[in-house]
């Protein structure tokens, strides 16, 4: 057990307002004192956020934010009552717990006082506060370095927009089965976007990364890499011709194009949609939902990764969860509530944007295991198709299974060779069908650089994706060139 | 509408006003040249029901305080939910600390003092929904029931939800401007699933309004959700083609929103927009006018002043007879471009788009053959070049009538051409939210499918 985490959590969340075990008992009793109560939890959270942004060669703005509060939840069967308080005095928290009366009759029985057990978790990342660990002048210097590196790379760079952000979170999860689980979570991100211009034509490129780390992750080499990569992408786009339109063979590059998995299968395998029977994957465990070359996992246990958590937002340890093994659907991603109702085990995927939001099943780092093919060989196998290596966002309709993701860097493949770059185009397919058309999987599995943000029901959480180079035999490419 | 104002909102206003004055005063004492604060405090409730049972009850209670300080043309900002005096001091200190390290820029600072709003009329924005939790639950149940019973093809549900929010906001700055306002927002929505054979489809409908009494009935919303879902069953992919595309009113709004995004000052001064240098040029056909109406009573985005205290106009033409009249500017971006603020700090307010007079059926009939788009997914838009490619679903139209539902296709083009190729805009207005617009018909887009 990590004693530091507990003492940091107590000092940050409980001690300032003198919250004792007795106070927690009183609140928990109120939350569970309702007929048919299954479980309840409290989510104490302190979150500090700082960001700096640069344009026109200068760091012009910076902002700093602190949020502090507790979310209270009580669950009875399929019913959930939820409230939160930004005031951590015991009376304010007790008042917030009144919400429980909306979901059931209050019981008469006051249970015996809980004995709290602290549950330690092996941390996957440092407990360092990244914002405090580096002085502001050095943060500004990181952005100025990014600006210089981009401008020096090519005279066609006309504008550089860079941003640096750091988050430091301390959480304490208190559960009705008597556990108190602390976690301390750093998160940093650097992003560089450039505008290039040539013969009156302008284009944009961007690159960024980060993780559950300190700002020292952005050393000179890393900053140069982001800036140069942003410039390279923008210059490629300047040369891009219209993208083809229609259904064709598509090769996706390794790493960030793994948002294919996030959209095509990931969301559809979240426990809530499957409990409700609203996903295109509902009731299909044991069925073949992808080609046998596909093994897809959701893994929250990778050290320092953006999508990782030592413990999820319900106090359950994250896991490496098998979703699809050799094409066969193996399992869903579960939070406490949905696992309970489906009679399945939790998988450590209960996540929430903040104390002011209800937890639900969410992805962590979702990726496909490497296959056997040399990436070169995969491209050689395509007579006429698209090679897409960078993407913007994606979206899925989990009920029909239709997903999209939008390329920002793609090339034609002609007679087994990568040829002209093409303008960004949206790729669209149906999750279960598209995954069946994966006919080659590369040996070059890699994870993204650490920029993913996933939105669901209005809540954003950081996530990761990854995959090896892979070929889909038929995917619809939304270009303009018929 | 003073009679609508509850005691609690009056108290909130007082508390926020006091906090705002304290913050501005503290920043001044600490040697800042200028400062501005915005604060809000509100409460809300959201109810969700599914399969005719209550599913979740969520209570919201938010407070937020944001300050920006300026010294020697450098700025920093900070925010917090802690409105105590010590909390405010800590937040102002954090903003000042940031302003020590940011770079100087002459364009930074408050909006010009002479532009501060003086006519702070009540725009009828605050209507508390005085309903018990159980009444809201009943509305959600009725809404979902209407959808579930509408058609035997409706087999499942994501549920119906009802939400209500009311709050107070204060904006103040060191010019001496301070204004408090109250506002509310309520909504009812429903999402259901239909199945026919192997095919499963979901669709939804919602309404939102500042005044709960003006919401569409729960039954009507449920029925509309069911009707939209059933209509999508059996959707198929079509072959790639060039086609005329009609965006239904809720999708048409997205085209207006891309245009507004492209004329925002931030994108223009960074030369990151395909609308750069287009003021005074014809960007739309000459039958199109787009205007904002910031003082419209009871509307979603109404306000007498913008996010910097600058007085908003009653009416402002953004596009007139197809010609772009001006960019969308706050004080900083206006100074960067050597222009005047258009009172758009915080965005545009209550847009209206003109119509060519046809109703929905007449537009379909005029289109003859083409694609009606009722859903767009993904974000395939390059704002620097205007290249546009998005996933779509809707209906194939022949002889002016819907033939069958369509899915798993994309529509693509370049926004510069898309705007020029508008041939008609319907009078089938969707007035929810910030943009009032009818269906838009566009010739010659590329549809990618099988």
mmCIF file of N, CA and C in Angstrom, chain B residues 20-32 88-93 96:
data_model
loop_
_atom_site.group_PDB
_atom_site.id
_atom_site.type_symbol
_atom_site.label_atom_id
_atom_site.label_comp_id
_atom_site.label_asym_id
_atom_site.label_seq_id
_atom_site.Cartn_x
_atom_site.Cartn_y
_atom_site.Cartn_z
ATOM 1 N N UNK B 20 -17.638 39.980 -6.938
ATOM 2 C CA UNK B 20 -17.059 40.636 -8.113
ATOM 3 C C UNK B 20 -16.377 41.941 -7.697
ATOM 4 N N UNK B 21 -17.077 42.720 -6.865
ATOM 5 C CA UNK B 21 -16.507 43.996 -6.425
ATOM 6 C C UNK B 21 -15.231 43.781 -5.616
ATOM 7 N N UNK B 22 -15.274 42.760 -4.773
ATOM 8 C CA UNK B 22 -14.105 42.447 -3.948
ATOM 9 C C UNK B 22 -12.902 42.085 -4.820
ATOM 10 N N UNK B 23 -13.145 41.277 -5.831
ATOM 11 C CA UNK B 23 -12.063 40.810 -6.703
ATOM 12 C C UNK B 23 -11.436 41.961 -7.485
ATOM 13 N N UNK B 24 -12.299 42.820 -8.068
ATOM 14 C CA UNK B 24 -11.798 43.945 -8.871
ATOM 15 C C UNK B 24 -10.980 44.885 -7.967
ATOM 16 N N UNK B 25 -11.510 45.115 -6.790
ATOM 17 C CA UNK B 25 -10.858 45.991 -5.831
ATOM 18 C C UNK B 25 -9.497 45.417 -5.402
ATOM 19 N N UNK B 26 -9.486 44.120 -5.127
ATOM 20 C CA UNK B 26 -8.247 43.462 -4.688
ATOM 21 C C UNK B 26 -7.179 43.518 -5.795
ATOM 22 N N UNK B 27 -7.604 43.264 -7.027
ATOM 23 C CA UNK B 27 -6.644 43.282 -8.144
ATOM 24 C C UNK B 27 -6.055 44.685 -8.307
ATOM 25 N N UNK B 28 -6.886 45.695 -8.102
ATOM 26 C CA UNK B 28 -6.421 47.072 -8.235
ATOM 27 C C UNK B 28 -5.396 47.398 -7.141
ATOM 28 N N UNK B 29 -5.721 46.981 -5.917
ATOM 29 C CA UNK B 29 -4.793 47.208 -4.800
ATOM 30 C C UNK B 29 -3.466 46.534 -5.034
ATOM 31 N N UNK B 30 -3.505 45.390 -5.739
ATOM 32 C CA UNK B 30 -2.282 44.638 -6.007
ATOM 33 C C UNK B 30 -1.516 45.205 -7.200
ATOM 34 N N UNK B 31 -2.012 46.317 -7.748
ATOM 35 C CA UNK B 31 -1.233 46.996 -8.787
ATOM 36 C C UNK B 31 -1.562 46.612 -10.216
ATOM 37 N N UNK B 32 -2.679 45.933 -10.413
ATOM 38 C CA UNK B 32 -3.044 45.591 -11.791
ATOM 39 C C UNK B 32 -3.576 46.826 -12.505
ATOM 40 N N UNK B 88 -11.139 34.064 -3.281
ATOM 41 C CA UNK B 88 -11.010 35.068 -4.338
ATOM 42 C C UNK B 88 -9.578 35.610 -4.383
ATOM 43 N N UNK B 89 -9.029 35.895 -3.211
ATOM 44 C CA UNK B 89 -7.647 36.423 -3.185
ATOM 45 C C UNK B 89 -6.683 35.417 -3.802
ATOM 46 N N UNK B 90 -6.842 34.142 -3.436
ATOM 47 C CA UNK B 90 -5.934 33.119 -3.962
ATOM 48 C C UNK B 90 -6.050 33.025 -5.481
ATOM 49 N N UNK B 91 -7.275 33.161 -5.988
ATOM 50 C CA UNK B 91 -7.489 33.053 -7.430
ATOM 51 C C UNK B 91 -6.904 34.263 -8.162
ATOM 52 N N UNK B 92 -7.124 35.458 -7.608
ATOM 53 C CA UNK B 92 -6.556 36.665 -8.230
ATOM 54 C C UNK B 92 -5.022 36.580 -8.199
ATOM 55 N N UNK B 93 -4.474 36.105 -7.077
ATOM 56 C CA UNK B 93 -3.011 35.943 -6.983
ATOM 57 C C UNK B 93 -2.499 34.991 -8.064
ATOM 58 N N UNK B 96 -2.398 36.783 -11.321
ATOM 59 C CA UNK B 96 -1.304 37.766 -11.367
ATOM 60 C C UNK B 96 0.029 37.061 -11.565
#
